[in-house]
Amino acid sequence: MELKNKIDELKNYLGQYEKLVQALGLVYWDMRTNLPSKAGESRSKVVEYLSGEGFKLITSDKVSEFITDLKPYVNEMSLIEKRMLEELERNYNETKKIPEEKYVAYVGLCSNSELAWEKAKDAKDFEIFKPYLEKVVEFQKEFIEYWGYDKDKYDTLLDKYELGLTTEKLDNIFLELRDGIIEVLNKIKESKKTLNRDFLYGKFDADKQKELSLYILDKIGFDMEAGRLDVSVHPFTTNFGNKDVRLTTNYHEDEFTSALFSTIHEGGHGIYEQNISDELESTGLQGGASMAIHESQSRFYENILGRSKEFCSYLLSVAKDYFEDFKNVTLDEFYEAMNYVEPSLIRTEADELTYGLHVIIRYEIEKELINGRISVDNLKDLWNKKYKEYLGVEPRDDSEGILQDMHWSDGSFGYFPSYALGNLYGAQMFNTLLKEKPDVMEKVKKGNLTEITKWLNEKVHVHGAIYTPEELIKQITGEGLNPKYFIDYLKNKYYKIYDVE
Amino acid sequence: MELKNKIDELKNYLGQYEKLVQALGLVYWDMRTNLPSKAGESRSKVVEYLSGEGFKLITSDKVSEFITDLKPYVNEMSLIEKRMLEELERNYNETKKIPEEKYVAYVGLCSNSELAWEKAKDAKDFEIFKPYLEKVVEFQKEFIEYWGYDKDKYDTLLDKYELGLTTEKLDNIFLELRDGIIEVLNKIKESKKTLNRDFLYGKFDADKQKELSLYILDKIGFDMEAGRLDVSVHPFTTNFGNKDVRLTTNYHEDEFTSALFSTIHEGGHGIYEQNISDELESTGLQGGASMAIHESQSRFYENILGRSKEFCSYLLSVAKDYFEDFKNVTLDEFYEAMNYVEPSLIRTEADELTYGLHVIIRYEIEKELINGRISVDNLKDLWNKKYKEYLGVEPRDDSEGILQDMHWSDGSFGYFPSYALGNLYGAQMFNTLLKEKPDVMEKVKKGNLTEITKWLNEKVHVHGAIYTPEELIKQITGEGLNPKYFIDYLKNKYYKIYDVE
């Protein structure tokens, strides 16, 4: 066997799979942005069909042959080739454990479930979504039995989004995080300073918001020739290779920040995908290192950068061109409004400080649900109880409570922790960035983000999924994930803003 | 063999194929409406891949088995089952003749060629598109060799869009049509009446045009819950089953009619697809009877109905709500402006009378090109010469000349005649409609098109591709295609408008 030929053959095979996945991705994107209301059922069948074909491709005997043929040559392979083979084997083994008809039925269920979630959210009625969610949870539990588990069933799901992550590790991380957040929050409660954010509410024309969003996307380094910005109920990013990366947002005319900061958030995901090396096409590695690393980028752009005083300075100067309302707003006022802390109901709208608590609530609920210690029937009560307990708020209806996120509708259990981990990774990287380039934030004041984006490109983006999250964070910062950086960052930032300690 | 089981198995198989075709259709739609500029090449690969899979499905041994197994039972089959089998066999035999790698290479070429055509049109430069067109023509010629031909190579292509159509038949039809058009045109030239259409040019806000287009689409019976209206360079209709039918248009702010009437035209295609029976799903018959029958619907809505005095009366009353400019325009003025005859450069913008000449020009050029009597090198000169000769006009640049239509870019040679045949079919159907329902146009004045659309639903749409065009027109009108109805319609209408004879 000529190693090079066999590798080329495998890449060709994976290329086919990638093309199928891209087509499927487009069908999903279209379902969330463009689908006529009567077409849901028939489009779900297309999703089922393509997913079934993808399943066949990734579990075929051909793949098993590639693995057997190539494994003896691992020592002669380049790093990328080695990782490609590892990733293929992991994917093959994991997918192969699920019977095809189960998989296809599950995929069909999920696309219907997503549509039901949208309907339920519109109607603010969890009951519409509940029967779908019950089935999705049943499937997830069944899949865990197929996949197997060690101590905790939920570990099997966590591992899918963050290789090697367990509830044991996460319990510790989240304990430290929660304590940190609560500590800062308590200080803020003692603060005598009151911030004002009234000027962020009013009438903000959707077309102008869109123009501003596009302008800022360009500034932060998102390439509009290799991407789009559209509208959907729940903002998301999807991509078909690195030349077509699609973000969505959702304009609310009664306030200023929601669409803009969700655009910047999705922009962070998008910049990641756009800058993954062309070399990784058809290797299975042309994607992020993990969902948490992905979130580290989106939340870095959204918060660490986007809500920094330096960026606020630039943003305010631009926003004044779009909206009269900001004419007399000072930088301090604007910066403080952008970082107003208030325990609230909606995760995606939460301030940077209390955001982690939203994630921890979901994490705790998912653990219980997946381990069968609670049922979907109890979900809403538990949700409301935890929101009361952790954040002191109560949803007025299901759409601002249990229906606010779409993740459960497509079975993404185990994903939520990625958001909080993303904050941690992001702050840890930021700490290194500032050490390596102490003046970098100065340039942000003038809207110059080139150096930051370039640093992230080189350190994170270009590598795609070549390195595990752990390898990557060590490579960049010299140590493994450490929550201390994020907690220090929060303390530094919010004590100053709220004039405490 | 249980016939019912075997039929179900076939429908299941065809259902898979349909889903693949729907995914591919969505990829195409997206290429024309949404694609970021850098993604062309990678998306073309997705098109190639899916087309290749489709090719495999339709030429598989499985299909050959279905045909062999089912053919002996034709007499026990329902009409739909019979037609399903016939259509499958025709498709199998035809596709099977082309080697898969040729087919895939051709599909890839076409999607690149479409993008090149768009670029060339933007740059008004045929040279950009020429190398692609040359290759597309070469492939078409090669395919004709595979498919075989009898008297004329071009017949093989005509037959793809209109079963059984030949150059011999079409030469006669087009001779009669051309003579009819010229006769009317000459009378008009003698007319002393001058029509005014200045008020159709000015400043028409694109958003308002869109609103009006959506309003009118709804009025004519297009179901927005089972479809969309988007924007693309060249308006088109595509559909994924009958529950997701997508139209596009192109707004020009300097004039009133282009976007609206292209929307109505595409709306005619769309209404057809939306009303094809659900029963025809997964049979291969859930589409129009032929491209000419399809065009009969689109051009019926656009012209026979859309530019009728009755519809103009309604449209004017609505348009006045959208555009101040029409405040003082009378019905006669509006109707005459909508039917202003003037030989011109752009087919899609041509008046109803001279439109046929645009088609005849393309027909004559395609015949020569496909039979190798001229080459792509001579194409532009021949185009300009014929426009001078038939219509007395000369393009100022390639974009309003040889680059105006996208059809050649994706190899749709043999399609153009469908437009003119569509006019003939439409007028013949209209003649019958008026006999059966003499008062039907009265209701149109009030914007009530329900009865007309219902009649077309029942006579044409619901049947999908169950009947051949010939069977269908005989069934509806009692005779085969007869150009006389369209020519009579033209004479009646335009002699009155121009006050001649």
PDB file of N, CA and C in Angstrom, chain A residues 63-135:
ATOM      1  N   VAL A  63     -15.084   2.615   5.578  1.00  0.00           N
ATOM      2  CA  VAL A  63     -14.441   3.382   6.649  1.00  0.00           C
ATOM      3  C   VAL A  63     -13.649   2.444   7.556  1.00  0.00           C
ATOM      4  N   SER A  64     -14.264   1.329   7.887  1.00  0.00           N
ATOM      5  CA  SER A  64     -13.582   0.347   8.725  1.00  0.00           C
ATOM      6  C   SER A  64     -12.286  -0.112   8.047  1.00  0.00           C
ATOM      7  N   GLU A  65     -12.346  -0.306   6.748  1.00  0.00           N
ATOM      8  CA  GLU A  65     -11.151  -0.681   5.974  1.00  0.00           C
ATOM      9  C   GLU A  65     -10.074   0.391   6.025  1.00  0.00           C
ATOM     10  N   PHE A  66     -10.503   1.651   5.824  1.00  0.00           N
ATOM     11  CA  PHE A  66      -9.539   2.752   5.906  1.00  0.00           C
ATOM     12  C   PHE A  66      -8.806   2.703   7.241  1.00  0.00           C
ATOM     13  N   ILE A  67      -9.591   2.506   8.303  1.00  0.00           N
ATOM     14  CA  ILE A  67      -8.993   2.518   9.639  1.00  0.00           C
ATOM     15  C   ILE A  67      -7.991   1.366   9.791  1.00  0.00           C
ATOM     16  N   THR A  68      -8.429   0.176   9.413  1.00  0.00           N
ATOM     17  CA  THR A  68      -7.539  -0.995   9.517  1.00  0.00           C
ATOM     18  C   THR A  68      -6.287  -0.820   8.654  1.00  0.00           C
ATOM     19  N   ASP A  69      -6.482  -0.350   7.444  1.00  0.00           N
ATOM     20  CA  ASP A  69      -5.348  -0.212   6.526  1.00  0.00           C
ATOM     21  C   ASP A  69      -4.361   0.854   6.981  1.00  0.00           C
ATOM     22  N   LEU A  70      -4.890   1.922   7.535  1.00  0.00           N
ATOM     23  CA  LEU A  70      -4.012   3.069   7.813  1.00  0.00           C
ATOM     24  C   LEU A  70      -3.358   3.028   9.186  1.00  0.00           C
ATOM     25  N   LYS A  71      -4.015   2.397  10.141  1.00  0.00           N
ATOM     26  CA  LYS A  71      -3.506   2.440  11.519  1.00  0.00           C
ATOM     27  C   LYS A  71      -2.037   2.003  11.673  1.00  0.00           C
ATOM     28  N   PRO A  72      -1.605   0.950  10.973  1.00  0.00           N
ATOM     29  CA  PRO A  72      -0.207   0.528  11.143  1.00  0.00           C
ATOM     30  C   PRO A  72       0.807   1.590  10.703  1.00  0.00           C
ATOM     31  N   TYR A  73       0.342   2.592   9.973  1.00  0.00           N
ATOM     32  CA  TYR A  73       1.287   3.571   9.411  1.00  0.00           C
ATOM     33  C   TYR A  73       1.297   4.905  10.161  1.00  0.00           C
ATOM     34  N   VAL A  74       0.660   4.901  11.343  1.00  0.00           N
ATOM     35  CA  VAL A  74       0.497   6.147  12.090  1.00  0.00           C
ATOM     36  C   VAL A  74       1.825   6.897  12.268  1.00  0.00           C
ATOM     37  N   ASN A  75       2.909   6.132  12.491  1.00  0.00           N
ATOM     38  CA  ASN A  75       4.185   6.795  12.739  1.00  0.00           C
ATOM     39  C   ASN A  75       4.767   7.504  11.520  1.00  0.00           C
ATOM     40  N   GLU A  76       4.287   7.113  10.370  1.00  0.00           N
ATOM     41  CA  GLU A  76       4.782   7.780   9.149  1.00  0.00           C
ATOM     42  C   GLU A  76       3.920   8.978   8.765  1.00  0.00           C
ATOM     43  N   MET A  77       2.872   9.195   9.523  1.00  0.00           N
ATOM     44  CA  MET A  77       1.917  10.237   9.123  1.00  0.00           C
ATOM     45  C   MET A  77       2.255  11.610   9.688  1.00  0.00           C
ATOM     46  N   SER A  78       1.782  12.622   8.992  1.00  0.00           N
ATOM     47  CA  SER A  78       1.871  13.993   9.514  1.00  0.00           C
ATOM     48  C   SER A  78       0.873  14.145  10.653  1.00  0.00           C
ATOM     49  N   LEU A  79       1.000  15.224  11.410  1.00  0.00           N
ATOM     50  CA  LEU A  79       0.086  15.469  12.516  1.00  0.00           C
ATOM     51  C   LEU A  79      -1.371  15.501  12.034  1.00  0.00           C
ATOM     52  N   ILE A  80      -1.596  16.210  10.951  1.00  0.00           N
ATOM     53  CA  ILE A  80      -2.964  16.332  10.421  1.00  0.00           C
ATOM     54  C   ILE A  80      -3.502  14.961  10.028  1.00  0.00           C
ATOM     55  N   GLU A  81      -2.675  14.178   9.355  1.00  0.00           N
ATOM     56  CA  GLU A  81      -3.135  12.848   8.922  1.00  0.00           C
ATOM     57  C   GLU A  81      -3.485  11.968  10.127  1.00  0.00           C
ATOM     58  N   LYS A  82      -2.628  12.053  11.146  1.00  0.00           N
ATOM     59  CA  LYS A  82      -2.864  11.273  12.357  1.00  0.00           C
ATOM     60  C   LYS A  82      -4.202  11.665  13.000  1.00  0.00           C
ATOM     61  N   ARG A  83      -4.389  12.960  13.149  1.00  0.00           N
ATOM     62  CA  ARG A  83      -5.615  13.454  13.781  1.00  0.00           C
ATOM     63  C   ARG A  83      -6.843  13.107  12.942  1.00  0.00           C
ATOM     64  N   MET A  84      -6.687  13.185  11.649  1.00  0.00           N
ATOM     65  CA  MET A  84      -7.780  12.836  10.730  1.00  0.00           C
ATOM     66  C   MET A  84      -8.215  11.399  10.973  1.00  0.00           C
ATOM     67  N   LEU A  85      -7.231  10.518  11.097  1.00  0.00           N
ATOM     68  CA  LEU A  85      -7.534   9.111  11.309  1.00  0.00           C
ATOM     69  C   LEU A  85      -8.171   8.878  12.683  1.00  0.00           C
ATOM     70  N   GLU A  86      -7.618   9.516  13.712  1.00  0.00           N
ATOM     71  CA  GLU A  86      -8.183   9.397  15.062  1.00  0.00           C
ATOM     72  C   GLU A  86      -9.646   9.841  15.093  1.00  0.00           C
ATOM     73  N   GLU A  87      -9.880  10.990  14.484  1.00  0.00           N
ATOM     74  CA  GLU A  87     -11.213  11.584  14.464  1.00  0.00           C
ATOM     75  C   GLU A  87     -12.185  10.667  13.714  1.00  0.00           C
ATOM     76  N   LEU A  88     -11.713  10.126  12.618  1.00  0.00           N
ATOM     77  CA  LEU A  88     -12.531   9.209  11.832  1.00  0.00           C
ATOM     78  C   LEU A  88     -12.911   7.988  12.664  1.00  0.00           C
ATOM     79  N   GLU A  89     -11.936   7.437  13.371  1.00  0.00           N
ATOM     80  CA  GLU A  89     -12.179   6.235  14.156  1.00  0.00           C
ATOM     81  C   GLU A  89     -13.178   6.517  15.285  1.00  0.00           C
ATOM     82  N   ARG A  90     -12.973   7.652  15.957  1.00  0.00           N
ATOM     83  CA  ARG A  90     -13.867   8.030  17.037  1.00  0.00           C
ATOM     84  C   ARG A  90     -15.309   8.172  16.509  1.00  0.00           C
ATOM     85  N   ASN A  91     -15.422   8.879  15.406  1.00  0.00           N
ATOM     86  CA  ASN A  91     -16.721   9.123  14.784  1.00  0.00           C
ATOM     87  C   ASN A  91     -17.367   7.802  14.345  1.00  0.00           C
ATOM     88  N   TYR A  92     -16.560   6.955  13.725  1.00  0.00           N
ATOM     89  CA  TYR A  92     -17.046   5.659  13.257  1.00  0.00           C
ATOM     90  C   TYR A  92     -17.558   4.816  14.427  1.00  0.00           C
ATOM     91  N   ASN A  93     -16.728   4.690  15.450  1.00  0.00           N
ATOM     92  CA  ASN A  93     -17.100   3.840  16.593  1.00  0.00           C
ATOM     93  C   ASN A  93     -18.366   4.345  17.275  1.00  0.00           C
ATOM     94  N   GLU A  94     -18.420   5.631  17.444  1.00  0.00           N
ATOM     95  CA  GLU A  94     -19.554   6.214  18.138  1.00  0.00           C
ATOM     96  C   GLU A  94     -20.847   6.078  17.333  1.00  0.00           C
ATOM     97  N   THR A  95     -20.760   6.392  16.050  1.00  0.00           N
ATOM     98  CA  THR A  95     -21.960   6.363  15.211  1.00  0.00           C
ATOM     99  C   THR A  95     -22.422   4.932  14.986  1.00  0.00           C
ATOM    100  N   LYS A  96     -21.459   4.054  14.807  1.00  0.00           N
ATOM    101  CA  LYS A  96     -21.755   2.649  14.515  1.00  0.00           C
ATOM    102  C   LYS A  96     -22.579   1.983  15.631  1.00  0.00           C
ATOM    103  N   LYS A  97     -22.451   2.504  16.836  1.00  0.00           N
ATOM    104  CA  LYS A  97     -23.185   1.890  17.944  1.00  0.00           C
ATOM    105  C   LYS A  97     -24.691   2.111  17.867  1.00  0.00           C
ATOM    106  N   ILE A  98     -25.093   3.136  17.123  1.00  0.00           N
ATOM    107  CA  ILE A  98     -26.528   3.437  17.000  1.00  0.00           C
ATOM    108  C   ILE A  98     -27.081   2.740  15.754  1.00  0.00           C
ATOM    109  N   PRO A  99     -28.198   2.014  15.890  1.00  0.00           N
ATOM    110  CA  PRO A  99     -28.785   1.401  14.686  1.00  0.00           C
ATOM    111  C   PRO A  99     -29.271   2.495  13.728  1.00  0.00           C
ATOM    112  N   GLU A 100     -29.062   2.274  12.438  1.00  0.00           N
ATOM    113  CA  GLU A 100     -29.373   3.320  11.457  1.00  0.00           C
ATOM    114  C   GLU A 100     -30.808   3.812  11.564  1.00  0.00           C
ATOM    115  N   GLU A 101     -31.758   2.874  11.708  1.00  0.00           N
ATOM    116  CA  GLU A 101     -33.165   3.312  11.698  1.00  0.00           C
ATOM    117  C   GLU A 101     -33.488   4.163  12.921  1.00  0.00           C
ATOM    118  N   LYS A 102     -32.807   3.881  14.047  1.00  0.00           N
ATOM    119  CA  LYS A 102     -32.957   4.720  15.246  1.00  0.00           C
ATOM    120  C   LYS A 102     -32.456   6.135  14.965  1.00  0.00           C
ATOM    121  N   TYR A 103     -31.286   6.146  14.349  1.00  0.00           N
ATOM    122  CA  TYR A 103     -30.651   7.427  14.071  1.00  0.00           C
ATOM    123  C   TYR A 103     -31.532   8.289  13.170  1.00  0.00           C
ATOM    124  N   VAL A 104     -32.024   7.673  12.099  1.00  0.00           N
ATOM    125  CA  VAL A 104     -32.837   8.421  11.137  1.00  0.00           C
ATOM    126  C   VAL A 104     -34.139   8.883  11.784  1.00  0.00           C
ATOM    127  N   ALA A 105     -34.736   8.010  12.567  1.00  0.00           N
ATOM    128  CA  ALA A 105     -35.979   8.394  13.254  1.00  0.00           C
ATOM    129  C   ALA A 105     -35.718   9.569  14.196  1.00  0.00           C
ATOM    130  N   TYR A 106     -34.573   9.520  14.860  1.00  0.00           N
ATOM    131  CA  TYR A 106     -34.223  10.583  15.796  1.00  0.00           C
ATOM    132  C   TYR A 106     -34.031  11.920  15.067  1.00  0.00           C
ATOM    133  N   VAL A 107     -33.337  11.871  13.959  1.00  0.00           N
ATOM    134  CA  VAL A 107     -33.093  13.082  13.175  1.00  0.00           C
ATOM    135  C   VAL A 107     -34.412  13.689  12.704  1.00  0.00           C
ATOM    136  N   GLY A 108     -35.302  12.832  12.238  1.00  0.00           N
ATOM    137  CA  GLY A 108     -36.627  13.302  11.801  1.00  0.00           C
ATOM    138  C   GLY A 108     -37.377  13.926  12.957  1.00  0.00           C
ATOM    139  N   LEU A 109     -37.341  13.263  14.095  1.00  0.00           N
ATOM    140  CA  LEU A 109     -37.987  13.797  15.291  1.00  0.00           C
ATOM    141  C   LEU A 109     -37.441  15.178  15.628  1.00  0.00           C
ATOM    142  N   CYS A 110     -36.122  15.308  15.601  1.00  0.00           N
ATOM    143  CA  CYS A 110     -35.511  16.585  15.980  1.00  0.00           C
ATOM    144  C   CYS A 110     -35.935  17.716  15.064  1.00  0.00           C
ATOM    145  N   SER A 111     -36.026  17.455  13.759  1.00  0.00           N
ATOM    146  CA  SER A 111     -36.378  18.593  12.920  1.00  0.00           C
ATOM    147  C   SER A 111     -37.841  18.976  13.140  1.00  0.00           C
ATOM    148  N   ASN A 112     -38.693  18.014  13.400  1.00  0.00           N
ATOM    149  CA  ASN A 112     -40.076  18.351  13.770  1.00  0.00           C
ATOM    150  C   ASN A 112     -40.137  19.019  15.141  1.00  0.00           C
ATOM    151  N   SER A 113     -39.288  18.555  16.013  1.00  0.00           N
ATOM    152  CA  SER A 113     -39.262  19.087  17.367  1.00  0.00           C
ATOM    153  C   SER A 113     -38.834  20.561  17.373  1.00  0.00           C
ATOM    154  N   GLU A 114     -37.877  20.882  16.513  1.00  0.00           N
ATOM    155  CA  GLU A 114     -37.457  22.284  16.387  1.00  0.00           C
ATOM    156  C   GLU A 114     -38.611  23.169  15.951  1.00  0.00           C
ATOM    157  N   LEU A 115     -39.373  22.676  14.976  1.00  0.00           N
ATOM    158  CA  LEU A 115     -40.505  23.457  14.473  1.00  0.00           C
ATOM    159  C   LEU A 115     -41.567  23.595  15.561  1.00  0.00           C
ATOM    160  N   ALA A 116     -41.749  22.523  16.340  1.00  0.00           N
ATOM    161  CA  ALA A 116     -42.717  22.572  17.445  1.00  0.00           C
ATOM    162  C   ALA A 116     -42.255  23.564  18.514  1.00  0.00           C
ATOM    163  N   TRP A 117     -40.946  23.569  18.767  1.00  0.00           N
ATOM    164  CA  TRP A 117     -40.404  24.528  19.733  1.00  0.00           C
ATOM    165  C   TRP A 117     -40.689  25.967  19.296  1.00  0.00           C
ATOM    166  N   GLU A 118     -40.467  26.229  17.993  1.00  0.00           N
ATOM    167  CA  GLU A 118     -40.743  27.583  17.480  1.00  0.00           C
ATOM    168  C   GLU A 118     -42.198  27.967  17.697  1.00  0.00           C
ATOM    169  N   LYS A 119     -43.081  27.031  17.362  1.00  0.00           N
ATOM    170  CA  LYS A 119     -44.526  27.265  17.540  1.00  0.00           C
ATOM    171  C   LYS A 119     -44.846  27.511  19.012  1.00  0.00           C
ATOM    172  N   ALA A 120     -44.323  26.642  19.861  1.00  0.00           N
ATOM    173  CA  ALA A 120     -44.591  26.738  21.295  1.00  0.00           C
ATOM    174  C   ALA A 120     -44.096  28.071  21.842  1.00  0.00           C
ATOM    175  N   LYS A 121     -42.919  28.477  21.385  1.00  0.00           N
ATOM    176  CA  LYS A 121     -42.347  29.730  21.870  1.00  0.00           C
ATOM    177  C   LYS A 121     -43.233  30.907  21.453  1.00  0.00           C
ATOM    178  N   ASP A 122     -43.665  30.883  20.211  1.00  0.00           N
ATOM    179  CA  ASP A 122     -44.603  31.906  19.724  1.00  0.00           C
ATOM    180  C   ASP A 122     -45.849  31.958  20.591  1.00  0.00           C
ATOM    181  N   ALA A 123     -46.366  30.769  20.891  1.00  0.00           N
ATOM    182  CA  ALA A 123     -47.612  30.685  21.658  1.00  0.00           C
ATOM    183  C   ALA A 123     -47.354  30.770  23.172  1.00  0.00           C
ATOM    184  N   LYS A 124     -46.100  30.875  23.554  1.00  0.00           N
ATOM    185  CA  LYS A 124     -45.697  30.929  24.976  1.00  0.00           C
ATOM    186  C   LYS A 124     -46.279  29.751  25.754  1.00  0.00           C
ATOM    187  N   ASP A 125     -46.267  28.595  25.132  1.00  0.00           N
ATOM    188  CA  ASP A 125     -46.935  27.445  25.745  1.00  0.00           C
ATOM    189  C   ASP A 125     -46.072  26.189  25.671  1.00  0.00           C
ATOM    190  N   PHE A 126     -45.477  25.834  26.800  1.00  0.00           N
ATOM    191  CA  PHE A 126     -44.585  24.674  26.890  1.00  0.00           C
ATOM    192  C   PHE A 126     -45.286  23.377  26.494  1.00  0.00           C
ATOM    193  N   GLU A 127     -46.598  23.309  26.741  1.00  0.00           N
ATOM    194  CA  GLU A 127     -47.352  22.073  26.449  1.00  0.00           C
ATOM    195  C   GLU A 127     -47.233  21.648  24.989  1.00  0.00           C
ATOM    196  N   ILE A 128     -47.153  22.628  24.084  1.00  0.00           N
ATOM    197  CA  ILE A 128     -47.037  22.314  22.649  1.00  0.00           C
ATOM    198  C   ILE A 128     -45.732  21.569  22.370  1.00  0.00           C
ATOM    199  N   PHE A 129     -44.703  21.953  23.090  1.00  0.00           N
ATOM    200  CA  PHE A 129     -43.372  21.396  22.846  1.00  0.00           C
ATOM    201  C   PHE A 129     -43.115  20.123  23.651  1.00  0.00           C
ATOM    202  N   LYS A 130     -43.805  19.979  24.763  1.00  0.00           N
ATOM    203  CA  LYS A 130     -43.506  18.915  25.720  1.00  0.00           C
ATOM    204  C   LYS A 130     -43.466  17.500  25.124  1.00  0.00           C
ATOM    205  N   PRO A 131     -44.495  17.108  24.359  1.00  0.00           N
ATOM    206  CA  PRO A 131     -44.447  15.733  23.826  1.00  0.00           C
ATOM    207  C   PRO A 131     -43.215  15.475  22.959  1.00  0.00           C
ATOM    208  N   TYR A 132     -42.762  16.490  22.226  1.00  0.00           N
ATOM    209  CA  TYR A 132     -41.555  16.330  21.404  1.00  0.00           C
ATOM    210  C   TYR A 132     -40.328  16.184  22.293  1.00  0.00           C
ATOM    211  N   LEU A 133     -40.281  17.045  23.304  1.00  0.00           N
ATOM    212  CA  LEU A 133     -39.125  17.024  24.195  1.00  0.00           C
ATOM    213  C   LEU A 133     -39.019  15.674  24.913  1.00  0.00           C
ATOM    214  N   GLU A 134     -40.165  15.156  25.300  1.00  0.00           N
ATOM    215  CA  GLU A 134     -40.157  13.848  25.970  1.00  0.00           C
ATOM    216  C   GLU A 134     -39.503  12.790  25.089  1.00  0.00           C
ATOM    217  N   LYS A 135     -39.904  12.815  23.820  1.00  0.00           N
ATOM    218  CA  LYS A 135     -39.337  11.823  22.902  1.00  0.00           C
ATOM    219  C   LYS A 135     -37.846  12.044  22.689  1.00  0.00           C
TER     220      LYS A 135
END
